[in-house]
Amino acid sequence: MTKVRVAGAGMTEFGSLPERTSRDLFAEAGRAAVEDAGVAREDVEGVYYGNFMGELSEHQGHQGPLAAEALGVQAPATRYESACASSGVALRQAVRDVRNGEADVLVAGGTERMTNLSTAESTEALAIAADELYEVRAGVTFPGAYAMMATAYFEQFGGTREDLAHVAVKNHANAVGNDRAQYQREITVAEALDSPAVADPLHLYDACPVTDGASAVVLVSEDYAETNDLDAGVAITGTGQGGDRMALQDRENVATSPAATEAAEEAYADAGVTPDDVDVAEVHDCFTIAEVLALESLGFFEQGEGVTAARDGKTTRDGDLPVNLSGGLKAKGHPVGATGTSQVAELTKLLRGDHVNSEHVPDARVGVAHNAGGTVASAVVHVLEVAE
Amino acid sequence: MTKVRVAGAGMTEFGSLPERTSRDLFAEAGRAAVEDAGVAREDVEGVYYGNFMGELSEHQGHQGPLAAEALGVQAPATRYESACASSGVALRQAVRDVRNGEADVLVAGGTERMTNLSTAESTEALAIAADELYEVRAGVTFPGAYAMMATAYFEQFGGTREDLAHVAVKNHANAVGNDRAQYQREITVAEALDSPAVADPLHLYDACPVTDGASAVVLVSEDYAETNDLDAGVAITGTGQGGDRMALQDRENVATSPAATEAAEEAYADAGVTPDDVDVAEVHDCFTIAEVLALESLGFFEQGEGVTAARDGKTTRDGDLPVNLSGGLKAKGHPVGATGTSQVAELTKLLRGDHVNSEHVPDARVGVAHNAGGTVASAVVHVLEVAE
C-alpha cells in the first residue's frame, strides 16, 4: 500500500457566475490544479468528478467525459453524486485507488453551476438531496430541515441564536482575505441576528449562499512524487465514509450526525490520529448549526459544547482549533459538487503554508476535512498531514 | 490482492412498471441478490449504486442512502452516474475495493424508472447523456446519434439494414425463456425491416425499449466466500474502463468505439485472457449497430466483420460465441442505471448453470460484460470466469 500525496490544488473563484458553464469552471480549476502539481497532463490516469444537479441546472448528465475534456486529458472519468458530499466521495475513491496501486496520478474534483437558476428553482433543485416521498412532498426544504435540527439541538443541549451567529461572524472574518471566497467581508453578531428569518430559528446569515464554482486536487503516489521530484509535502493519510437514513423522521436523534461520527472514526483510525492531534479543520457549515454538529461528530467537542465554540473563541483563527479558515461554506460559498474537494484544496494550502490564512496556523501538521450530504445521510471525512 | 467472487445476483422483471418507485425496484433486486448470496445483511459493508436520470424521473438525487435503506443495510452508499454505464462503473469500483481489501462484502447494483415519463419526456431525459451544448441543442437524440454511427459504419465497412435486423431477431429469440425480459417473444427479419423508421437507417426494431427495472450483484472476497462456505463459483477476474470525447463531432471515426476497446484491453490483460478465450458475452446493444460496434471493440471480430455475425449464426445461441443470451438491451430491456449489473447478473447465472439459456453454453468458462455510456464516451468491461 503506497501513500497518497496531494500534489496540486486549484479552485475558481466562488460566487455568482451564471454565464459560465460547468465545463468552463472545471477547466479553470482542474488545469490550475494540474499546473500547481507540476504533473504532465498525459500522466493523469483518471478523473473522479463530483456534481450534484447538472441534470437540472444544465440539462447535462454523463459529465465524466466532459470533465476529462475540460481538463484536456484522455482518461476514464466518472461522475460521483452524493448531494453536497459529491466531490468528497469522488475524492475518497481516488485516495483508495492511488493507495492501492490502481493509479499513480488521479484528479479528483467537482463543479456546480447554480445561479443560472432562479432562487425558487435552485431551492427546488437542492431539495432532491432530501427524501422526495417523505420529506419534500411534505414541504421540507433544506433550510427547514436544518431548522428542525437546530430546534432539536437547542431543546436537548441548549444554545441560542446568538451562539450560532458567532459561527457566521467567525467564518465571514476568515473569508476576508480569501480571493476565492464569495463574501470577502465581515459581518457582526447584530447583523446576523437582525437578518431576515428563513426558517426559525435560522435566519439569512445562518445559511450558506447559492454559489457557482469548481475545485480540483491532484493525487499522486509517494513513489511518483519522488521519482518526478514533485513538491508534494501534504499527504492524505485517512479517509472515512458514513451513511444514515435519508429522511429526518427515520433518525433516532436529529441533534446528532452519526454518519459523520462513523466517517470520522474510520478516517482517524486509518490515519492513526485522534481528534486531539488535529490542528485545523474545514467542516461542512451549510448552516451555522451544521458546523456545530460537525464539531461534535468529529470529536472536537462533547455533545452540547460545540454550540459555544465559536463564541468562546475556541474555533476562531486565534483559537486552539481554527475551523473554516477558508470562510467555510457560509462565506466562501457552496457550489455543491465542488465543496468537498475545495475543502481539501484549502487545507492543502493551509498546511503547506501558502494560504492567505496560513499565518494563523504556522505550526499546523494535521488537518481534517468534513463533507456532508443532505441532512448528513452521507458523510466523508479526510485527514491530511504534513509529510515532510 | 484477494480475488473477487460474485456470491449472488438479483433482478426485478424488466418492463413497463410505472407505478413502482426506484427504491421499491431496488429493494426487490438487491434483497434477491443478498438472499441468493446467502450473506447476512449486516455483513454488507457498502452499496455501489448506479442511476442515471432519477433527478428528472423522480425528482430524486442523493440516492445512495435510499439504496442502502431499500436493501435494509446500514452501510455507506454512493451513487455513480455514467449515463447507460452507471452501474457498470459502480461495479468496477466495487470490484477494485474488494480486490484491494477495502471490504469483504459489497453490493453493486442499479435502478432506473423511466416509463412514468411520456415518450417525449424520456427521450429528452435520455438526451442528457449526450453533449447538451454541441449535440442536444443541435437536435441530436440517441436514435439520431446511433443512426449517424450506423451510416458511417455502412459507408466505411459495408453492411445493410438486413444485417442489423438479424441482431434484433437473435436477441428477441434469446429472450423468449427469460422471465426477467421485457419482450419474451420472437420477431422475424421481415417484421424488423418493416417496422417504422426512427432515424434512418435505424427502425423501431433496431432500438431497445424504454424500461423500468433494477439489478444487483453481491461481491465477496475469496476468503470471505471460503470462511462462510458460500456457493460462489464465479469470479470477476478482469475490469477495464475507457473514455472518449463526449460529442460525436470530436471523434476521429464514429464507426468505431475506442473507449470500449481501451476498456476491453485493460480487462483482458487484468484477467490474463484473450478474446479467443471468451465463451459467452453480454454486450450493450442499445441499438443493433451498437452490438456490432461492441463485437469489434471487444476483439471478437475484425472491423467490418461484426455486422454479419448474427446473420451468419456466429453470435446466435448455437454459434461459436453466443452474444446476449439474456435477450440483450434490445429484448430484455434497458433500464439505464440497472443495465450494467444486470449483464453481470445474467452472466453469473449463465456460467454457474442456472440460467434458462445455460443449456446453450454448457461448457462456458469465460464470460464478458460490455456496458457503454452515451455514444460510448464511457465504457466498462468485465471478465467473469468459472472459479471452481
CSV table of N, CA and C in Angstrom, one decimal, chain B residues 68-172:
chain,number,residue,atom,x,y,z
B,68,ALA,N,-29.3,2.0,0.1
B,68,ALA,CA,-28.9,1.2,1.3
B,68,ALA,C,-30.2,0.9,2.2
B,69,GLU,N,-31.0,1.9,2.3
B,69,GLU,CA,-32.3,1.7,3.0
B,69,GLU,C,-33.2,0.6,2.4
B,70,ALA,N,-33.3,0.7,1.1
B,70,ALA,CA,-34.1,-0.3,0.4
B,70,ALA,C,-33.6,-1.7,0.6
B,71,LEU,N,-32.3,-1.8,0.7
B,71,LEU,CA,-31.7,-3.1,0.9
B,71,LEU,C,-31.8,-3.5,2.3
B,72,GLY,N,-32.0,-2.6,3.2
B,72,GLY,CA,-32.1,-2.9,4.6
B,72,GLY,C,-30.8,-3.0,5.3
B,73,VAL,N,-29.8,-2.3,4.8
B,73,VAL,CA,-28.5,-2.3,5.4
B,73,VAL,C,-28.1,-0.9,5.9
B,74,GLN,N,-27.3,-0.9,6.9
B,74,GLN,CA,-26.7,0.4,7.4
B,74,GLN,C,-25.3,0.4,7.0
B,75,ALA,N,-25.0,1.0,5.8
B,75,ALA,CA,-23.6,1.0,5.3
B,75,ALA,C,-23.5,2.2,4.4
B,76,PRO,N,-22.3,2.7,4.3
B,76,PRO,CA,-22.0,3.8,3.3
B,76,PRO,C,-22.5,3.4,1.9
B,77,ALA,N,-23.1,4.4,1.2
B,77,ALA,CA,-23.6,4.1,-0.1
B,77,ALA,C,-23.4,5.2,-1.0
B,78,THR,N,-23.0,5.0,-2.2
B,78,THR,CA,-22.6,6.0,-3.1
B,78,THR,C,-23.3,5.8,-4.5
B,79,ARG,N,-23.8,6.9,-5.1
B,79,ARG,CA,-24.4,6.8,-6.4
B,79,ARG,C,-23.4,7.2,-7.4
B,80,TYR,N,-23.3,6.3,-8.5
B,80,TYR,CA,-22.4,6.5,-9.6
B,80,TYR,C,-23.3,6.8,-10.8
B,81,GLU,N,-22.9,7.8,-11.6
B,81,GLU,CA,-23.6,8.1,-12.8
B,81,GLU,C,-22.7,8.2,-14.0
B,82,SER,N,-22.9,7.4,-15.0
B,82,SER,CA,-22.1,7.5,-16.2
B,82,SER,C,-23.0,7.1,-17.3
B,83,ALA,N,-24.2,7.8,-17.4
B,83,ALA,CA,-25.2,7.5,-18.4
B,83,ALA,C,-25.6,6.0,-18.3
B,84,CYS,N,-25.6,5.4,-19.5
B,84,CYS,CA,-26.0,4.0,-19.6
B,84,CYS,C,-25.0,3.0,-18.9
B,85,ALA,N,-23.8,3.5,-18.6
B,85,ALA,CA,-22.8,2.7,-17.9
B,85,ALA,C,-22.8,2.9,-16.4
B,86,SER,N,-23.9,3.5,-15.9
B,86,SER,CA,-23.8,3.9,-14.5
B,86,SER,C,-23.5,2.7,-13.5
B,87,SER,N,-24.3,1.6,-13.7
B,87,SER,CA,-24.0,0.5,-12.7
B,87,SER,C,-22.7,-0.2,-13.1
B,88,GLY,N,-22.3,-0.1,-14.4
B,88,GLY,CA,-21.0,-0.7,-14.8
B,88,GLY,C,-19.9,0.0,-14.0
B,89,VAL,N,-19.9,1.3,-14.0
B,89,VAL,CA,-18.8,2.0,-13.3
B,89,VAL,C,-18.9,1.7,-11.7
B,90,ALA,N,-20.1,1.6,-11.2
B,90,ALA,CA,-20.3,1.3,-9.8
B,90,ALA,C,-19.7,-0.1,-9.5
B,91,LEU,N,-20.0,-1.0,-10.4
B,91,LEU,CA,-19.5,-2.4,-10.2
B,91,LEU,C,-18.0,-2.4,-10.2
B,92,ARG,N,-17.4,-1.7,-11.2
B,92,ARG,CA,-15.9,-1.6,-11.3
B,92,ARG,C,-15.3,-1.2,-10.0
B,93,GLN,N,-15.8,-0.2,-9.4
B,93,GLN,CA,-15.2,0.3,-8.2
B,93,GLN,C,-15.4,-0.7,-7.1
B,94,ALA,N,-16.5,-1.4,-7.1
B,94,ALA,CA,-16.7,-2.4,-6.0
B,94,ALA,C,-15.7,-3.5,-6.2
B,95,VAL,N,-15.5,-3.9,-7.5
B,95,VAL,CA,-14.5,-5.0,-7.8
B,95,VAL,C,-13.2,-4.6,-7.2
B,96,ARG,N,-12.8,-3.3,-7.6
B,96,ARG,CA,-11.5,-2.9,-7.1
B,96,ARG,C,-11.4,-2.9,-5.6
B,97,ASP,N,-12.4,-2.4,-4.9
B,97,ASP,CA,-12.4,-2.3,-3.5
B,97,ASP,C,-12.4,-3.6,-2.8
B,98,VAL,N,-13.0,-4.6,-3.3
B,98,VAL,CA,-12.9,-6.0,-2.7
B,98,VAL,C,-11.6,-6.6,-3.0
B,99,ARG,N,-11.1,-6.4,-4.2
B,99,ARG,CA,-9.8,-7.0,-4.6
B,99,ARG,C,-8.7,-6.4,-3.7
B,100,ASN,N,-8.8,-5.1,-3.4
B,100,ASN,CA,-7.8,-4.4,-2.7
B,100,ASN,C,-7.9,-4.5,-1.1
B,101,GLY,N,-8.9,-5.3,-0.7
B,101,GLY,CA,-9.0,-5.5,0.7
B,101,GLY,C,-9.7,-4.4,1.5
B,102,GLU,N,-10.4,-3.5,0.7
B,102,GLU,CA,-11.1,-2.4,1.4
B,102,GLU,C,-12.4,-2.9,2.1
B,103,ALA,N,-12.9,-4.0,1.5
B,103,ALA,CA,-14.2,-4.6,2.1
B,103,ALA,C,-14.2,-6.1,1.7
B,104,ASP,N,-15.0,-6.9,2.4
B,104,ASP,CA,-15.2,-8.3,2.1
B,104,ASP,C,-16.5,-8.5,1.4
B,105,VAL,N,-17.5,-7.7,1.7
B,105,VAL,CA,-18.8,-7.9,1.1
B,105,VAL,C,-19.4,-6.6,0.6
B,106,LEU,N,-19.6,-6.4,-0.7
B,106,LEU,CA,-20.2,-5.2,-1.2
B,106,LEU,C,-21.3,-5.6,-2.1
B,107,VAL,N,-22.3,-4.7,-2.2
B,107,VAL,CA,-23.4,-4.8,-3.1
B,107,VAL,C,-23.2,-3.8,-4.2
B,108,ALA,N,-23.2,-4.2,-5.5
B,108,ALA,CA,-23.2,-3.3,-6.6
B,108,ALA,C,-24.5,-3.5,-7.4
B,109,GLY,N,-25.1,-2.4,-7.7
B,109,GLY,CA,-26.4,-2.5,-8.4
B,109,GLY,C,-26.8,-1.2,-9.0
B,110,GLY,N,-28.1,-1.2,-9.5
B,110,GLY,CA,-28.6,0.0,-10.1
B,110,GLY,C,-30.0,-0.1,-10.5
B,111,THR,N,-30.6,1.0,-10.7
B,111,THR,CA,-32.1,1.1,-11.0
B,111,THR,C,-32.3,2.2,-12.0
B,112,GLU,N,-33.4,2.0,-12.7
B,112,GLU,CA,-33.9,3.1,-13.5
B,112,GLU,C,-35.4,3.0,-13.5
B,113,ARG,N,-36.1,4.1,-13.3
B,113,ARG,CA,-37.5,4.3,-13.5
B,113,ARG,C,-37.7,5.3,-14.6
B,114,MET,N,-38.4,4.8,-15.7
B,114,MET,CA,-38.4,5.6,-16.9
B,114,MET,C,-39.9,5.7,-17.5
B,115,THR,N,-40.7,4.7,-17.3
B,115,THR,CA,-41.9,4.7,-18.1
B,115,THR,C,-43.0,5.6,-17.4
B,116,ASN,N,-42.7,6.1,-16.2
B,116,ASN,CA,-43.6,7.1,-15.7
B,116,ASN,C,-43.5,8.4,-16.4
B,117,LEU,N,-42.5,8.6,-17.3
B,117,LEU,CA,-42.4,9.7,-18.1
B,117,LEU,C,-43.1,9.4,-19.5
B,118,SER,N,-43.5,10.5,-20.2
B,118,SER,CA,-44.0,10.3,-21.5
B,118,SER,C,-42.9,10.0,-22.4
B,119,THR,N,-43.2,9.5,-23.6
B,119,THR,CA,-42.1,9.2,-24.6
B,119,THR,C,-41.3,10.4,-24.9
B,120,ALA,N,-41.9,11.6,-25.0
B,120,ALA,CA,-41.2,12.8,-25.3
B,120,ALA,C,-40.3,13.2,-24.1
B,121,GLU,N,-40.8,13.0,-22.9
B,121,GLU,CA,-40.1,13.3,-21.7
B,121,GLU,C,-38.9,12.4,-21.6
B,122,SER,N,-39.1,11.1,-21.8
B,122,SER,CA,-38.0,10.2,-21.6
B,122,SER,C,-36.9,10.4,-22.7
B,123,THR,N,-37.3,10.7,-23.9
B,123,THR,CA,-36.4,11.0,-25.0
B,123,THR,C,-35.5,12.2,-24.6
B,124,GLU,N,-36.2,13.2,-24.1
B,124,GLU,CA,-35.5,14.4,-23.7
B,124,GLU,C,-34.6,14.1,-22.5
B,125,ALA,N,-35.0,13.3,-21.5
B,125,ALA,CA,-34.2,12.9,-20.4
B,125,ALA,C,-33.0,12.1,-20.8
B,126,LEU,N,-33.2,11.2,-21.7
B,126,LEU,CA,-32.1,10.4,-22.2
B,126,LEU,C,-31.0,11.2,-22.9
B,127,ALA,N,-31.4,12.3,-23.4
B,127,ALA,CA,-30.5,13.2,-24.2
B,127,ALA,C,-29.5,13.8,-23.3
B,128,ILE,N,-29.7,13.8,-21.9
B,128,ILE,CA,-28.7,14.4,-21.1
B,128,ILE,C,-27.4,13.6,-21.0
B,129,ALA,N,-27.4,12.4,-21.7
B,129,ALA,CA,-26.2,11.6,-21.8
B,129,ALA,C,-25.4,12.0,-23.0
B,130,ALA,N,-25.9,12.9,-23.8
B,130,ALA,CA,-25.1,13.5,-24.9
B,130,ALA,C,-24.7,14.9,-24.5
B,131,ASP,N,-24.0,15.5,-25.4
B,131,ASP,CA,-23.4,16.9,-25.1
B,131,ASP,C,-24.5,17.9,-25.3
B,132,GLU,N,-25.0,18.5,-24.2
B,132,GLU,CA,-26.1,19.5,-24.3
B,132,GLU,C,-25.7,20.7,-25.2
B,133,LEU,N,-24.5,21.1,-25.1
B,133,LEU,CA,-24.2,22.4,-25.9
B,133,LEU,C,-24.0,22.1,-27.4
B,134,TYR,N,-23.3,21.0,-27.7
B,134,TYR,CA,-22.9,20.8,-29.1
B,134,TYR,C,-23.6,19.7,-29.8
B,135,GLU,N,-24.5,18.9,-29.1
B,135,GLU,CA,-25.3,17.9,-29.8
B,135,GLU,C,-26.8,18.1,-29.6
B,136,VAL,N,-27.2,18.2,-28.3
B,136,VAL,CA,-28.6,18.2,-28.0
B,136,VAL,C,-29.3,19.4,-28.5
B,137,ARG,N,-28.6,20.6,-28.3
B,137,ARG,CA,-29.2,21.8,-28.8
B,137,ARG,C,-29.2,21.9,-30.3
B,138,ALA,N,-28.4,21.0,-31.0
B,138,ALA,CA,-28.5,21.0,-32.4
B,138,ALA,C,-29.5,19.9,-32.9
B,139,GLY,N,-30.2,19.3,-31.9
B,139,GLY,CA,-31.3,18.4,-32.3
B,139,GLY,C,-30.9,16.9,-32.2
B,140,VAL,N,-29.8,16.6,-31.7
B,140,VAL,CA,-29.4,15.2,-31.6
B,140,VAL,C,-30.1,14.5,-30.5
B,141,THR,N,-30.8,13.4,-30.8
B,141,THR,CA,-31.3,12.5,-29.8
B,141,THR,C,-30.5,11.2,-30.0
B,142,PHE,N,-30.7,10.2,-29.1
B,142,PHE,CA,-29.9,9.0,-29.2
B,142,PHE,C,-30.2,8.2,-30.4
B,143,PRO,N,-31.4,8.0,-30.8
B,143,PRO,CA,-31.6,7.3,-32.1
B,143,PRO,C,-30.9,8.0,-33.2
B,144,GLY,N,-30.9,9.3,-33.2
B,144,GLY,CA,-30.2,10.0,-34.3
B,144,GLY,C,-28.7,9.9,-34.2
B,145,ALA,N,-28.2,9.9,-33.0
B,145,ALA,CA,-26.7,9.7,-32.9
B,145,ALA,C,-26.3,8.3,-33.4
B,146,TYR,N,-27.0,7.3,-32.9
B,146,TYR,CA,-26.6,5.9,-33.4
B,146,TYR,C,-26.9,5.7,-34.9
B,147,ALA,N,-27.9,6.4,-35.4
B,147,ALA,CA,-28.1,6.4,-36.8
B,147,ALA,C,-26.9,6.9,-37.6
B,148,MET,N,-26.3,8.0,-37.1
B,148,MET,CA,-25.1,8.6,-37.7
B,148,MET,C,-24.0,7.6,-37.6
B,149,MET,N,-23.9,6.9,-36.5
B,149,MET,CA,-22.8,5.9,-36.4
B,149,MET,C,-23.0,4.7,-37.4
B,150,ALA,N,-24.3,4.3,-37.5
B,150,ALA,CA,-24.6,3.2,-38.4
B,150,ALA,C,-24.3,3.6,-39.9
B,151,THR,N,-24.7,4.9,-40.2
B,151,THR,CA,-24.4,5.3,-41.5
B,151,THR,C,-22.9,5.4,-41.8
B,152,ALA,N,-22.1,5.9,-40.9
B,152,ALA,CA,-20.7,5.9,-41.0
B,152,ALA,C,-20.1,4.5,-41.2
B,153,TYR,N,-20.7,3.5,-40.4
B,153,TYR,CA,-20.2,2.1,-40.5
B,153,TYR,C,-20.5,1.6,-41.8
B,154,PHE,N,-21.7,1.7,-42.3
B,154,PHE,CA,-22.1,1.2,-43.6
B,154,PHE,C,-21.2,1.8,-44.7
B,155,GLU,N,-20.9,3.1,-44.6
B,155,GLU,CA,-20.1,3.7,-45.6
B,155,GLU,C,-18.7,3.2,-45.6
B,156,GLN,N,-18.1,2.9,-44.4
B,156,GLN,CA,-16.7,2.5,-44.4
B,156,GLN,C,-16.5,1.0,-44.5
B,157,PHE,N,-17.5,0.2,-44.0
B,157,PHE,CA,-17.3,-1.2,-43.9
B,157,PHE,C,-18.3,-2.0,-44.7
B,158,GLY,N,-19.3,-1.4,-45.2
B,158,GLY,CA,-20.5,-2.1,-45.7
B,158,GLY,C,-21.4,-2.6,-44.7
B,159,GLY,N,-22.4,-3.3,-45.1
B,159,GLY,CA,-23.5,-3.8,-44.2
B,159,GLY,C,-24.8,-3.2,-44.6
B,160,THR,N,-25.9,-3.9,-44.2
B,160,THR,CA,-27.2,-3.5,-44.6
B,160,THR,C,-28.2,-3.5,-43.4
B,161,ARG,N,-29.3,-2.9,-43.7
B,161,ARG,CA,-30.4,-2.9,-42.7
B,161,ARG,C,-30.7,-4.4,-42.3
B,162,GLU,N,-30.6,-5.2,-43.3
B,162,GLU,CA,-31.0,-6.6,-43.0
B,162,GLU,C,-30.0,-7.3,-42.1
B,163,ASP,N,-28.7,-6.9,-42.3
B,163,ASP,CA,-27.7,-7.5,-41.3
B,163,ASP,C,-28.1,-7.1,-39.9
B,164,LEU,N,-28.4,-5.8,-39.7
B,164,LEU,CA,-28.8,-5.3,-38.4
B,164,LEU,C,-30.1,-6.0,-37.9
B,165,ALA,N,-31.0,-6.2,-38.8
B,165,ALA,CA,-32.3,-6.9,-38.4
B,165,ALA,C,-32.0,-8.3,-37.7
B,166,HIS,N,-30.9,-8.9,-38.2
B,166,HIS,CA,-30.6,-10.2,-37.6
B,166,HIS,C,-30.1,-10.1,-36.2
B,167,VAL,N,-29.5,-9.0,-35.9
B,167,VAL,CA,-29.1,-8.8,-34.5
B,167,VAL,C,-30.4,-8.8,-33.6
B,168,ALA,N,-31.4,-8.0,-34.0
B,168,ALA,CA,-32.6,-7.9,-33.3
B,168,ALA,C,-33.3,-9.2,-33.2
B,169,VAL,N,-33.4,-9.9,-34.3
B,169,VAL,CA,-34.1,-11.3,-34.3
B,169,VAL,C,-33.4,-12.2,-33.3
B,170,LYS,N,-32.1,-12.3,-33.3
B,170,LYS,CA,-31.3,-13.1,-32.4
B,170,LYS,C,-31.6,-12.8,-31.0
B,171,ASN,N,-31.6,-11.5,-30.6
B,171,ASN,CA,-31.8,-11.1,-29.2
B,171,ASN,C,-33.2,-11.4,-28.7
B,172,HIS,N,-34.1,-11.1,-29.6
B,172,HIS,CA,-35.5,-11.5,-29.3
B,172,HIS,C,-35.7,-13.0,-29.0
